[in-house]
PDB file of C-alpha atoms in Angstrom:
ATOM      1  CA  MET A   1      18.773  -3.272  10.893  1.00  0.00           C
ATOM      2  CA  ILE A   2      20.506  -0.148   9.492  1.00  0.00           C
ATOM      3  CA  ASP A   3      20.945   2.982  11.708  1.00  0.00           C
ATOM      4  CA  LYS A   4      21.479   5.930   9.314  1.00  0.00           C
ATOM      5  CA  LYS A   5      20.703   9.552   9.996  1.00  0.00           C
ATOM      6  CA  PRO A   6      17.713  10.530   7.835  1.00  0.00           C
ATOM      7  CA  GLN A   7      18.806  12.889   5.051  1.00  0.00           C
ATOM      8  CA  ILE A   8      15.624  13.107   2.852  1.00  0.00           C
ATOM      9  CA  ILE A   9      13.920  16.002   4.596  1.00  0.00           C
ATOM     10  CA  ASP A  10      11.171  18.137   3.081  1.00  0.00           C
ATOM     11  CA  ASN A  11      10.491  21.792   3.640  1.00  0.00           C
ATOM     12  CA  PHE A  12       8.196  21.005   6.692  1.00  0.00           C
ATOM     13  CA  GLY A  13      11.078  19.286   8.511  1.00  0.00           C
ATOM     14  CA  ARG A  14       9.626  15.845   7.970  1.00  0.00           C
ATOM     15  CA  PRO A  15      12.404  13.093   7.537  1.00  0.00           C
ATOM     16  CA  HIS A  16      11.430  10.462   4.943  1.00  0.00           C
ATOM     17  CA  THR A  17      12.521   6.969   5.951  1.00  0.00           C
ATOM     18  CA  TYR A  18       9.798   4.927   4.264  1.00  0.00           C
ATOM     19  CA  LEU A  19      10.059   3.837   0.595  1.00  0.00           C
ATOM     20  CA  ARG A  20       7.213   2.092  -1.302  1.00  0.00           C
ATOM     21  CA  ILE A  21       8.442   0.547  -4.506  1.00  0.00           C
ATOM     22  CA  SER A  22       5.930  -0.562  -7.203  1.00  0.00           C
ATOM     23  CA  LEU A  23       7.505  -3.496  -8.981  1.00  0.00           C
ATOM     24  CA  THR A  24       5.066  -3.636 -11.873  1.00  0.00           C
ATOM     25  CA  ASP A  25       1.814  -2.087 -13.130  1.00  0.00           C
ATOM     26  CA  ARG A  26       0.521  -5.614 -13.956  1.00  0.00           C
ATOM     27  CA  CYS A  27      -1.990  -7.518 -11.880  1.00  0.00           C
ATOM     28  CA  ASN A  28      -3.862 -10.777 -11.902  1.00  0.00           C
ATOM     29  CA  LEU A  29      -7.028  -9.137 -10.727  1.00  0.00           C
ATOM     30  CA  ARG A  30      -9.216  -6.066 -12.062  1.00  0.00           C
ATOM     31  CA  CYS A  31     -10.589  -4.353  -8.928  1.00  0.00           C
ATOM     32  CA  PHE A  32     -12.638  -1.364 -10.332  1.00  0.00           C
ATOM     33  CA  TYR A  33     -11.602   1.115  -7.787  1.00  0.00           C
ATOM     34  CA  CYS A  34      -7.890   0.593  -8.840  1.00  0.00           C
ATOM     35  CA  MET A  35      -8.039  -0.498 -12.507  1.00  0.00           C
ATOM     36  CA  PRO A  36      -9.984   1.959 -14.787  1.00  0.00           C
ATOM     37  CA  GLU A  37     -12.808   0.251 -16.828  1.00  0.00           C
ATOM     38  CA  GLU A  38     -11.177   0.751 -20.075  1.00  0.00           C
ATOM     39  CA  GLY A  39      -7.829  -0.700 -18.602  1.00  0.00           C
ATOM     40  CA  ILE A  40      -4.554   1.050 -18.822  1.00  0.00           C
ATOM     41  CA  GLU A  41      -1.697   1.351 -21.282  1.00  0.00           C
ATOM     42  CA  LEU A  42       0.775  -1.040 -19.712  1.00  0.00           C
ATOM     43  CA  MET A  43       4.439   0.042 -19.310  1.00  0.00           C
ATOM     44  CA  GLU A  44       6.775  -1.187 -22.068  1.00  0.00           C
ATOM     45  CA  LYS A  45       9.426  -3.515 -20.700  1.00  0.00           C
ATOM     46  CA  PRO A  46      12.374  -1.340 -21.443  1.00  0.00           C
ATOM     47  CA  SER A  47      10.771   1.570 -19.376  1.00  0.00           C
ATOM     48  CA  ILE A  48      10.701  -0.742 -16.205  1.00  0.00           C
ATOM     49  CA  MET A  49      13.346  -0.845 -13.725  1.00  0.00           C
ATOM     50  CA  THR A  50      15.312  -4.057 -13.856  1.00  0.00           C
ATOM     51  CA  LEU A  51      15.692  -6.187 -10.685  1.00  0.00           C
ATOM     52  CA  GLU A  52      19.337  -4.807 -10.437  1.00  0.00           C
ATOM     53  CA  GLU A  53      18.256  -1.285 -10.708  1.00  0.00           C
ATOM     54  CA  ILE A  54      15.575  -1.633  -8.017  1.00  0.00           C
ATOM     55  CA  ILE A  55      18.219  -3.085  -5.729  1.00  0.00           C
ATOM     56  CA  GLU A  56      20.828  -0.313  -6.472  1.00  0.00           C
ATOM     57  CA  MET A  57      18.103   2.429  -6.058  1.00  0.00           C
ATOM     58  CA  THR A  58      17.034   0.963  -2.853  1.00  0.00           C
ATOM     59  CA  ARG A  59      20.642   0.986  -1.687  1.00  0.00           C
ATOM     60  CA  THR A  60      20.877   4.542  -2.598  1.00  0.00           C
ATOM     61  CA  PHE A  61      17.662   5.414  -0.616  1.00  0.00           C
ATOM     62  CA  ARG A  62      19.066   3.262   2.258  1.00  0.00           C
ATOM     63  CA  ASP A  63      22.184   5.226   2.333  1.00  0.00           C
ATOM     64  CA  LEU A  64      19.980   8.479   2.636  1.00  0.00           C
ATOM     65  CA  GLY A  65      18.271   7.074   5.737  1.00  0.00           C
ATOM     66  CA  VAL A  66      15.402   4.919   4.425  1.00  0.00           C
ATOM     67  CA  ASP A  67      14.945   2.075   6.870  1.00  0.00           C
ATOM     68  CA  THR A  68      11.694   0.603   5.586  1.00  0.00           C
ATOM     69  CA  VAL A  69      10.801  -0.611   2.164  1.00  0.00           C
ATOM     70  CA  ARG A  70       7.240  -1.762   1.138  1.00  0.00           C
ATOM     71  CA  LEU A  71       6.795  -3.799  -2.140  1.00  0.00           C
ATOM     72  CA  THR A  72       3.629  -3.128  -4.119  1.00  0.00           C
ATOM     73  CA  GLY A  73       2.503  -3.380  -7.669  1.00  0.00           C
ATOM     74  CA  GLY A  74       0.078  -3.826  -9.409  1.00  0.00           C
ATOM     75  CA  GLU A  75       0.614  -7.267  -7.918  1.00  0.00           C
ATOM     76  CA  PRO A  76       4.352  -7.540  -6.820  1.00  0.00           C
ATOM     77  CA  LEU A  77       4.231 -11.277  -6.789  1.00  0.00           C
ATOM     78  CA  VAL A  78       3.689 -11.449 -10.482  1.00  0.00           C
ATOM     79  CA  ARG A  79       7.049  -9.914 -11.045  1.00  0.00           C
ATOM     80  CA  LYS A  80       9.425 -12.454 -12.806  1.00  0.00           C
ATOM     81  CA  ASN A  81      12.261 -13.673 -10.352  1.00  0.00           C
ATOM     82  CA  PHE A  82      10.608 -11.979  -7.331  1.00  0.00           C
ATOM     83  CA  GLY A  83      12.238 -14.433  -5.019  1.00  0.00           C
ATOM     84  CA  TYR A  84      15.678 -13.210  -6.168  1.00  0.00           C
ATOM     85  CA  LEU A  85      14.921  -9.684  -5.581  1.00  0.00           C
ATOM     86  CA  VAL A  86      13.379  -9.985  -2.350  1.00  0.00           C
ATOM     87  CA  GLU A  87      16.456 -11.930  -1.057  1.00  0.00           C
ATOM     88  CA  GLU A  88      18.785  -9.346  -2.325  1.00  0.00           C
ATOM     89  CA  LEU A  89      16.838  -6.394  -0.807  1.00  0.00           C
ATOM     90  CA  ALA A  90      16.947  -8.172   2.619  1.00  0.00           C
ATOM     91  CA  LYS A  91      20.552  -8.059   2.492  1.00  0.00           C
ATOM     92  CA  LEU A  92      20.483  -4.325   2.533  1.00  0.00           C
ATOM     93  CA  GLY A  93      19.347  -4.212   6.171  1.00  0.00           C
ATOM     94  CA  VAL A  94      16.123  -2.593   5.763  1.00  0.00           C
ATOM     95  CA  THR A  95      12.638  -3.804   7.137  1.00  0.00           C
ATOM     96  CA  LEU A  96      10.893  -5.362   4.345  1.00  0.00           C
ATOM     97  CA  LYS A  97       7.095  -5.170   3.984  1.00  0.00           C
ATOM     98  CA  LEU A  98       4.688  -6.517   1.268  1.00  0.00           C
ATOM     99  CA  THR A  99       1.275  -5.547  -0.058  1.00  0.00           C
ATOM    100  CA  THR A 100      -0.475  -8.415  -1.985  1.00  0.00           C
ATOM    101  CA  ASN A 101      -3.636  -9.906  -3.289  1.00  0.00           C
ATOM    102  CA  GLY A 102      -2.522 -13.131  -2.044  1.00  0.00           C
ATOM    103  CA  ILE A 103      -3.112 -15.214  -4.978  1.00  0.00           C
ATOM    104  CA  VAL A 104       0.460 -16.858  -5.258  1.00  0.00           C
ATOM    105  CA  LEU A 105       1.570 -16.004  -1.763  1.00  0.00           C
ATOM    106  CA  ASP A 106       1.907 -19.734  -0.993  1.00  0.00           C
ATOM    107  CA  LYS A 107       4.967 -19.806  -3.348  1.00  0.00           C
ATOM    108  CA  TYR A 108       6.971 -17.489  -1.263  1.00  0.00           C
ATOM    109  CA  LEU A 109       5.951 -18.021   2.320  1.00  0.00           C
ATOM    110  CA  GLU A 110       8.909 -20.246   3.276  1.00  0.00           C
ATOM    111  CA  LEU A 111      11.246 -17.740   1.622  1.00  0.00           C
ATOM    112  CA  PHE A 112       9.714 -14.892   3.672  1.00  0.00           C
ATOM    113  CA  GLN A 113      10.201 -16.881   6.975  1.00  0.00           C
ATOM    114  CA  LYS A 114      13.858 -17.362   5.907  1.00  0.00           C
ATOM    115  CA  ILE A 115      14.694 -13.775   5.151  1.00  0.00           C
ATOM    116  CA  GLY A 116      12.584 -12.274   7.901  1.00  0.00           C
ATOM    117  CA  LEU A 117       9.855 -10.553   5.850  1.00  0.00           C
ATOM    118  CA  ARG A 118       6.810 -10.993   8.273  1.00  0.00           C
ATOM    119  CA  LYS A 119       4.731  -7.736   7.570  1.00  0.00           C
ATOM    120  CA  ILE A 120       2.157  -8.558   4.852  1.00  0.00           C
ATOM    121  CA  ASN A 121      -0.819  -6.452   3.819  1.00  0.00           C
ATOM    122  CA  PHE A 122      -3.509  -8.535   2.149  1.00  0.00           C
ATOM    123  CA  SER A 123      -5.780  -6.519  -0.375  1.00  0.00           C
ATOM    124  CA  LEU A 124      -9.141  -8.204   0.403  1.00  0.00           C
ATOM    125  CA  ASP A 125     -12.308  -6.121   0.040  1.00  0.00           C
ATOM    126  CA  THR A 126     -14.889  -8.780   0.812  1.00  0.00           C
ATOM    127  CA  LEU A 127     -15.359 -12.155   2.548  1.00  0.00           C
ATOM    128  CA  ASP A 128     -18.178 -13.069   0.205  1.00  0.00           C
ATOM    129  CA  LYS A 129     -17.092 -15.230  -2.957  1.00  0.00           C
ATOM    130  CA  ALA A 130     -19.706 -13.834  -5.318  1.00  0.00           C
ATOM    131  CA  LYS A 131     -18.948 -10.165  -4.312  1.00  0.00           C
ATOM    132  CA  SER A 132     -15.083 -10.896  -4.615  1.00  0.00           C
ATOM    133  CA  ILE A 133     -15.737 -12.015  -8.286  1.00  0.00           C
ATOM    134  CA  PHE A 134     -17.787  -8.818  -8.827  1.00  0.00           C
ATOM    135  CA  ILE A 135     -15.150  -6.610  -7.477  1.00  0.00           C
ATOM    136  CA  THR A 136     -12.074  -8.266  -8.861  1.00  0.00           C
ATOM    137  CA  LYS A 137     -13.627  -9.588 -12.294  1.00  0.00           C
ATOM    138  CA  ARG A 138     -11.694 -12.852 -11.476  1.00  0.00           C
ATOM    139  CA  ASP A 139     -12.477 -16.127  -9.566  1.00  0.00           C
ATOM    140  CA  TYR A 140      -9.434 -16.440  -7.079  1.00  0.00           C
ATOM    141  CA  TYR A 141     -11.331 -16.233  -3.650  1.00  0.00           C
ATOM    142  CA  GLU A 142     -10.861 -19.680  -2.371  1.00  0.00           C
ATOM    143  CA  ARG A 143      -7.158 -19.607  -3.356  1.00  0.00           C
ATOM    144  CA  ILE A 144      -6.817 -16.204  -1.492  1.00  0.00           C
ATOM    145  CA  MET A 145      -8.384 -17.418   1.670  1.00  0.00           C
ATOM    146  CA  ARG A 146      -6.303 -20.466   1.712  1.00  0.00           C
ATOM    147  CA  ASN A 147      -3.240 -18.466   1.374  1.00  0.00           C
ATOM    148  CA  LEU A 148      -4.470 -16.082   4.070  1.00  0.00           C
ATOM    149  CA  ASN A 149      -4.983 -18.847   6.557  1.00  0.00           C
ATOM    150  CA  MET A 150      -1.566 -20.379   5.710  1.00  0.00           C
ATOM    151  CA  ALA A 151       0.245 -16.999   6.387  1.00  0.00           C
ATOM    152  CA  LEU A 152      -1.688 -16.890   9.726  1.00  0.00           C
ATOM    153  CA  ASP A 153      -0.713 -20.308  10.586  1.00  0.00           C
ATOM    154  CA  MET A 154       2.824 -19.340   9.805  1.00  0.00           C
ATOM    155  CA  ASP A 155       2.402 -16.460  12.430  1.00  0.00           C
ATOM    156  CA  MET A 156       2.995 -13.818   9.807  1.00  0.00           C
ATOM    157  CA  ASP A 157       2.040 -10.181  10.856  1.00  0.00           C
ATOM    158  CA  LEU A 158      -0.929  -9.930   8.842  1.00  0.00           C
ATOM    159  CA  LYS A 159      -3.169  -6.775   7.964  1.00  0.00           C
ATOM    160  CA  ILE A 160      -6.125  -6.885   5.575  1.00  0.00           C
ATOM    161  CA  ASN A 161      -6.664  -3.893   3.314  1.00  0.00           C
ATOM    162  CA  ILE A 162     -10.342  -3.209   2.951  1.00  0.00           C
ATOM    163  CA  VAL A 163     -11.410  -0.355   0.458  1.00  0.00           C
ATOM    164  CA  LEU A 164     -14.899   0.419   1.840  1.00  0.00           C
ATOM    165  CA  ILE A 165     -17.461   1.559  -0.835  1.00  0.00           C
ATOM    166  CA  LYS A 166     -21.080   2.202   0.095  1.00  0.00           C
ATOM    167  CA  GLY A 167     -23.656  -0.214  -1.382  1.00  0.00           C
ATOM    168  CA  VAL A 168     -20.775  -2.483  -2.149  1.00  0.00           C
ATOM    169  CA  ASN A 169     -19.023  -3.963   0.961  1.00  0.00           C
ATOM    170  CA  ASP A 170     -19.800  -1.514   3.762  1.00  0.00           C
ATOM    171  CA  ASN A 171     -22.373  -4.157   5.144  1.00  0.00           C
ATOM    172  CA  GLU A 172     -19.282  -6.519   5.910  1.00  0.00           C
ATOM    173  CA  ILE A 173     -17.535  -4.200   8.368  1.00  0.00           C
ATOM    174  CA  ASN A 174     -18.594  -6.331  11.233  1.00  0.00           C
ATOM    175  CA  ASP A 175     -17.768  -9.588   9.491  1.00  0.00           C
ATOM    176  CA  PHE A 176     -14.159  -8.405   9.265  1.00  0.00           C
ATOM    177  CA  ILE A 177     -14.187  -7.411  12.914  1.00  0.00           C
ATOM    178  CA  ALA A 178     -15.410 -10.774  13.847  1.00  0.00           C
ATOM    179  CA  LEU A 179     -12.163 -12.275  12.501  1.00  0.00           C
ATOM    180  CA  THR A 180     -10.278 -10.461  15.216  1.00  0.00           C
ATOM    181  CA  LYS A 181     -12.023 -12.240  17.877  1.00  0.00           C
ATOM    182  CA  ASP A 182      -9.906 -15.206  18.004  1.00  0.00           C
ATOM    183  CA  LYS A 183      -7.192 -14.374  15.290  1.00  0.00           C
ATOM    184  CA  LYS A 184      -4.199 -11.968  15.649  1.00  0.00           C
ATOM    185  CA  ILE A 185      -5.064 -10.104  12.561  1.00  0.00           C
ATOM    186  CA  THR A 186      -5.597  -6.354  11.800  1.00  0.00           C
ATOM    187  CA  PRO A 187      -8.308  -5.421   9.232  1.00  0.00           C
ATOM    188  CA  LYS A 188      -7.573  -1.828   7.868  1.00  0.00           C
ATOM    189  CA  PHE A 189     -10.757   0.112   6.595  1.00  0.00           C
ATOM    190  CA  ILE A 190      -9.539   2.361   3.884  1.00  0.00           C
ATOM    191  CA  GLU A 191     -11.739   5.291   2.756  1.00  0.00           C
ATOM    192  CA  PHE A 192     -12.634   5.357  -0.875  1.00  0.00           C
ATOM    193  CA  MET A 193      -9.983   7.548  -2.672  1.00  0.00           C
ATOM    194  CA  PRO A 194     -10.033   9.287  -5.805  1.00  0.00           C
ATOM    195  CA  PHE A 195      -7.565   8.486  -8.873  1.00  0.00           C
ATOM    196  CA  LYS A 196      -7.661   8.696 -12.479  1.00  0.00           C
ATOM    197  CA  GLY A 197     -10.445   6.815 -14.062  1.00  0.00           C
ATOM    198  CA  ASN A 198     -11.996   5.211 -10.938  1.00  0.00           C
ATOM    199  CA  LYS A 199     -15.132   7.303 -10.994  1.00  0.00           C
ATOM    200  CA  TRP A 200     -14.587   8.471  -7.442  1.00  0.00           C
ATOM    201  CA  ASP A 201     -17.461  10.320  -5.492  1.00  0.00           C
ATOM    202  CA  TRP A 202     -17.451  10.616  -1.840  1.00  0.00           C
ATOM    203  CA  SER A 203     -21.203   9.696  -1.670  1.00  0.00           C
ATOM    204  CA  LYS A 204     -19.863   6.194  -2.181  1.00  0.00           C
ATOM    205  CA  GLY A 205     -17.365   6.646   0.837  1.00  0.00           C
ATOM    206  CA  VAL A 206     -17.621   5.345   4.428  1.00  0.00           C
ATOM    207  CA  SER A 207     -16.136   7.741   7.095  1.00  0.00           C
ATOM    208  CA  LYS A 208     -14.252   6.815  10.101  1.00  0.00           C
ATOM    209  CA  GLU A 209     -17.200   7.957  12.244  1.00  0.00           C
ATOM    210  CA  GLU A 210     -19.549   5.626  10.422  1.00  0.00           C
ATOM    211  CA  ILE A 211     -17.288   2.805  10.895  1.00  0.00           C
ATOM    212  CA  LEU A 212     -16.871   3.174  14.525  1.00  0.00           C
ATOM    213  CA  LYS A 213     -20.519   3.551  15.042  1.00  0.00           C
ATOM    214  CA  THR A 214     -21.130   0.275  13.162  1.00  0.00           C
ATOM    215  CA  VAL A 215     -18.543  -1.647  15.115  1.00  0.00           C
ATOM    216  CA  SER A 216     -19.618  -0.341  18.475  1.00  0.00           C
ATOM    217  CA  GLY A 217     -23.297  -1.102  17.741  1.00  0.00           C
ATOM    218  CA  LYS A 218     -22.516  -4.683  17.201  1.00  0.00           C
ATOM    219  CA  PHE A 219     -19.436  -5.412  19.572  1.00  0.00           C
ATOM    220  CA  GLY A 220     -19.900  -2.800  22.368  1.00  0.00           C
ATOM    221  CA  GLU A 221     -16.813  -1.180  23.858  1.00  0.00           C
ATOM    222  CA  ILE A 222     -13.934  -0.112  21.590  1.00  0.00           C
ATOM    223  CA  GLU A 223     -10.323   0.456  22.959  1.00  0.00           C
ATOM    224  CA  THR A 224      -8.369   3.215  21.402  1.00  0.00           C
ATOM    225  CA  LEU A 225      -4.825   1.995  20.818  1.00  0.00           C
ATOM    226  CA  ASP A 226      -1.591   3.939  20.536  1.00  0.00           C
ATOM    227  CA  ASN A 227      -0.635   4.769  17.061  1.00  0.00           C
ATOM    228  CA  PRO A 228       2.869   3.945  15.940  1.00  0.00           C
ATOM    229  CA  LYS A 229       4.818   7.049  14.902  1.00  0.00           C
ATOM    230  CA  HIS A 230       3.988   7.676  11.271  1.00  0.00           C
ATOM    231  CA  SER A 231       0.999   5.501  11.308  1.00  0.00           C
ATOM    232  CA  THR A 232      -1.482   5.971   8.345  1.00  0.00           C
ATOM    233  CA  SER A 233      -4.260   4.550  10.506  1.00  0.00           C
ATOM    234  CA  THR A 234      -5.973   5.176  13.822  1.00  0.00           C
ATOM    235  CA  ASN A 235      -6.018   1.933  15.468  1.00  0.00           C
ATOM    236  CA  PHE A 236      -8.509   0.259  17.719  1.00  0.00           C
ATOM    237  CA  ARG A 237      -9.455  -3.030  19.427  1.00  0.00           C
ATOM    238  CA  VAL A 238     -12.841  -4.564  20.493  1.00  0.00           C
ATOM    239  CA  LYS A 239     -12.553  -5.098  24.088  1.00  0.00           C
ATOM    240  CA  GLY A 240     -11.543  -8.793  24.610  1.00  0.00           C
ATOM    241  CA  HIS A 241     -10.647  -9.487  21.058  1.00  0.00           C
ATOM    242  CA  LYS A 242      -7.237 -10.967  20.115  1.00  0.00           C
ATOM    243  CA  GLY A 243      -6.817  -8.835  17.006  1.00  0.00           C
ATOM    244  CA  SER A 244      -7.081  -5.101  16.263  1.00  0.00           C
ATOM    245  CA  PHE A 245      -8.437  -2.815  13.535  1.00  0.00           C
ATOM    246  CA  GLY A 246      -7.308   0.340  11.832  1.00  0.00           C
ATOM    247  CA  ILE A 247      -8.937   3.069   9.921  1.00  0.00           C
ATOM    248  CA  VAL A 248      -7.132   5.003   7.067  1.00  0.00           C
ATOM    249  CA  SER A 249      -9.213   8.186   7.002  1.00  0.00           C
ATOM    250  CA  THR A 250      -7.405   9.921   3.880  1.00  0.00           C
ATOM    251  CA  ILE A 251     -10.642  11.881   3.051  1.00  0.00           C
ATOM    252  CA  THR A 252     -12.201  12.798   6.389  1.00  0.00           C
ATOM    253  CA  ASN A 253      -9.196  12.984   8.580  1.00  0.00           C
ATOM    254  CA  PRO A 254      -5.843  13.349   6.697  1.00  0.00           C
ATOM    255  CA  PHE A 255      -2.763  12.110   8.650  1.00  0.00           C
ATOM    256  CA  CYS A 256      -0.110  14.019   6.738  1.00  0.00           C
ATOM    257  CA  ASP A 257       1.490  15.997   9.500  1.00  0.00           C
ATOM    258  CA  GLU A 258       4.216  13.316  10.199  1.00  0.00           C
ATOM    259  CA  CYS A 259       4.291  11.817   6.812  1.00  0.00           C
ATOM    260  CA  ASN A 260       7.661   9.948   6.204  1.00  0.00           C
ATOM    261  CA  ARG A 261       6.740   8.183   2.932  1.00  0.00           C
ATOM    262  CA  ILE A 262       8.178   8.356  -0.625  1.00  0.00           C
ATOM    263  CA  ARG A 263       6.956   6.345  -3.565  1.00  0.00           C
ATOM    264  CA  LEU A 264       8.953   4.851  -6.438  1.00  0.00           C
ATOM    265  CA  THR A 265       7.008   3.732  -9.353  1.00  0.00           C
ATOM    266  CA  ALA A 266       7.849   0.647 -11.641  1.00  0.00           C
ATOM    267  CA  ASP A 267       9.288   2.974 -14.216  1.00  0.00           C
ATOM    268  CA  GLY A 268      11.493   4.742 -11.945  1.00  0.00           C
ATOM    269  CA  LYS A 269       9.756   8.039 -11.021  1.00  0.00           C
ATOM    270  CA  MET A 270       9.836   9.412  -7.605  1.00  0.00           C
ATOM    271  CA  LYS A 271       6.466  10.619  -6.297  1.00  0.00           C
ATOM    272  CA  ASN A 272       6.410  12.665  -3.061  1.00  0.00           C
ATOM    273  CA  CYS A 273       2.703  11.747  -2.313  1.00  0.00           C
ATOM    274  CA  LEU A 274       0.151   9.325  -3.373  1.00  0.00           C
ATOM    275  CA  PHE A 275      -1.843  12.248  -4.930  1.00  0.00           C
ATOM    276  CA  ALA A 276       1.177  13.863  -6.453  1.00  0.00           C
ATOM    277  CA  THR A 277       0.613  14.848 -10.075  1.00  0.00           C
ATOM    278  CA  SER A 278       4.177  15.670 -10.550  1.00  0.00           C
ATOM    279  CA  GLU A 279       7.018  13.052 -10.602  1.00  0.00           C
ATOM    280  CA  THR A 280      10.960  12.978 -10.632  1.00  0.00           C
ATOM    281  CA  ASP A 281      12.555  10.823 -13.143  1.00  0.00           C
ATOM    282  CA  LEU A 282      15.381   8.848 -11.250  1.00  0.00           C
ATOM    283  CA  LEU A 283      15.757   5.922 -13.741  1.00  0.00           C
ATOM    284  CA  THR A 284      17.035   7.968 -16.839  1.00  0.00           C
ATOM    285  CA  PRO A 285      19.864   9.546 -14.829  1.00  0.00           C
ATOM    286  CA  PHE A 286      20.622   6.404 -13.078  1.00  0.00           C
ATOM    287  CA  ARG A 287      20.933   4.631 -16.451  1.00  0.00           C
ATOM    288  CA  ASN A 288      23.216   7.519 -17.556  1.00  0.00           C
ATOM    289  CA  GLY A 289      25.581   6.728 -14.788  1.00  0.00           C
ATOM    290  CA  GLU A 290      24.795   9.959 -12.956  1.00  0.00           C
ATOM    291  CA  PRO A 291      24.392  10.153  -9.182  1.00  0.00           C
ATOM    292  CA  ILE A 292      20.817  10.517  -8.103  1.00  0.00           C
ATOM    293  CA  GLU A 293      21.231  11.397  -4.391  1.00  0.00           C
ATOM    294  CA  ASN A 294      21.023  15.151  -4.948  1.00  0.00           C
ATOM    295  CA  ILE A 295      18.048  14.562  -7.269  1.00  0.00           C
ATOM    296  CA  ILE A 296      16.251  12.736  -4.446  1.00  0.00           C
ATOM    297  CA  LEU A 297      17.163  15.445  -1.885  1.00  0.00           C
ATOM    298  CA  GLU A 298      16.073  18.406  -4.161  1.00  0.00           C
ATOM    299  CA  ALA A 299      12.744  16.590  -5.319  1.00  0.00           C
ATOM    300  CA  ILE A 300      11.609  16.072  -1.686  1.00  0.00           C
ATOM    301  CA  LYS A 301      11.630  19.806  -1.138  1.00  0.00           C
ATOM    302  CA  SER A 302       8.694  20.181  -3.575  1.00  0.00           C
ATOM    303  CA  LYS A 303       6.392  18.040  -1.328  1.00  0.00           C
ATOM    304  CA  LYS A 304       3.272  19.605  -0.271  1.00  0.00           C
ATOM    305  CA  HIS A 305       2.083  19.483   3.370  1.00  0.00           C
ATOM    306  CA  SER A 306      -0.907  17.547   2.709  1.00  0.00           C
ATOM    307  CA  ARG A 307      -2.534  15.530  -0.047  1.00  0.00           C
ATOM    308  CA  ASP A 308      -0.399  17.213  -2.795  1.00  0.00           C
ATOM    309  CA  GLY A 309      -2.108  20.613  -1.906  1.00  0.00           C
ATOM    310  CA  MET A 310      -5.626  19.265  -1.781  1.00  0.00           C
ATOM    311  CA  ASP A 311      -5.800  20.317   1.865  1.00  0.00           C
ATOM    312  CA  VAL A 312      -9.625  21.327   1.966  1.00  0.00           C
ATOM    313  CA  LYS A 313     -11.279  19.082  -0.681  1.00  0.00           C
ATOM    314  CA  MET A 314     -10.426  16.395  -3.260  1.00  0.00           C
ATOM    315  CA  ASP A 315     -10.241  18.212  -6.571  1.00  0.00           C
ATOM    316  CA  ALA A 316     -11.121  16.303  -9.567  1.00  0.00           C
ATOM    317  CA  ASP A 317      -9.156  18.668 -11.927  1.00  0.00           C
ATOM    318  CA  HIS A 318      -6.118  17.583  -9.655  1.00  0.00           C
ATOM    319  CA  TYR A 319      -6.534  13.982  -9.168  1.00  0.00           C
ATOM    320  CA  GLU A 320      -7.555  13.151 -12.758  1.00  0.00           C
ATOM    321  CA  GLN A 321      -4.153  14.452 -13.780  1.00  0.00           C
ATOM    322  CA  ASN A 322      -2.747  11.617 -11.429  1.00  0.00           C
ATOM    323  CA  ARG A 323      -1.957   8.000 -12.561  1.00  0.00           C
ATOM    324  CA  SER A 324      -4.561   5.407 -11.968  1.00  0.00           C
ATOM    325  CA  MET A 325      -3.933   3.504  -8.550  1.00  0.00           C
ATOM    326  CA  ILE A 326      -2.478   0.290 -10.348  1.00  0.00           C
ATOM    327  CA  SER A 327       0.294   2.234 -11.905  1.00  0.00           C
ATOM    328  CA  ILE A 328       1.215   4.117  -8.785  1.00  0.00           C
ATOM    329  CA  GLY A 329       1.454   1.138  -6.393  1.00  0.00           C
ATOM    330  CA  GLY A 330      -0.908   0.220  -3.371  1.00  0.00           C
TER     331      GLY A 330
END
């Protein structure tokens, strides 16, 4: 692993060492909280970073002190020649992570073992097949579950990302917790977040306090775990269970104080925050042969302290100016 002094530091003194790269805005699912009902206008191929551009931009971020890279989408595994890309990124000496819906994961598990990519987040909002079809608008449930179990058998470090929505899947909280009894797996319950076109309303949200009350009511004593530095979740374990669980409380308890994350969209725009409405174009100067190091270092200085300035409440006038979730990257 690399050991470079972080240089991407915002005006609050926070060093940024974690880069999330969206490889594509395309996905083989149509989850309603991520993809607007009317769909999105997909990016034209010339505007998308090539694999070589992704590799070289990642190298630049690495040289500025980034030591962790998460690959997201849309669905990253639908990107053509993904295997080549991930092998080349692994050579850069960063810790590689992946967020996927798992549909074609079986094609890459052996490669991941070979290059040392072990940290995988599964986007899986329900353990019920009929509900899965309702949420995703596609019928891949059995394939996803098969690939999830295959990754578990290969001892991958697995987390399950569950976006909780009241009246949709909040009655499954304890079903996910039950998985942790005998499996080394970490469900991550994510509070429903607002993005362009996803009809967000916090009345549909499930808070951290509600989740903990639900779990303790069924399973009894909950142990609070130490949170890794820069963790986006508060982490817990039911006493006696092999696995653990986390809660990402973006709405009710923001975790921005130690934020170390930057985002790079598939069309080469740097976003300082998931909720940022402003972006910095890195791809155009990169293609013009211009150095982008100083552009990155200057761009981070405009980062707001918390949720792109939505410190008190989630403002519809603000987040509707953002991209839809699928074109930002999970």
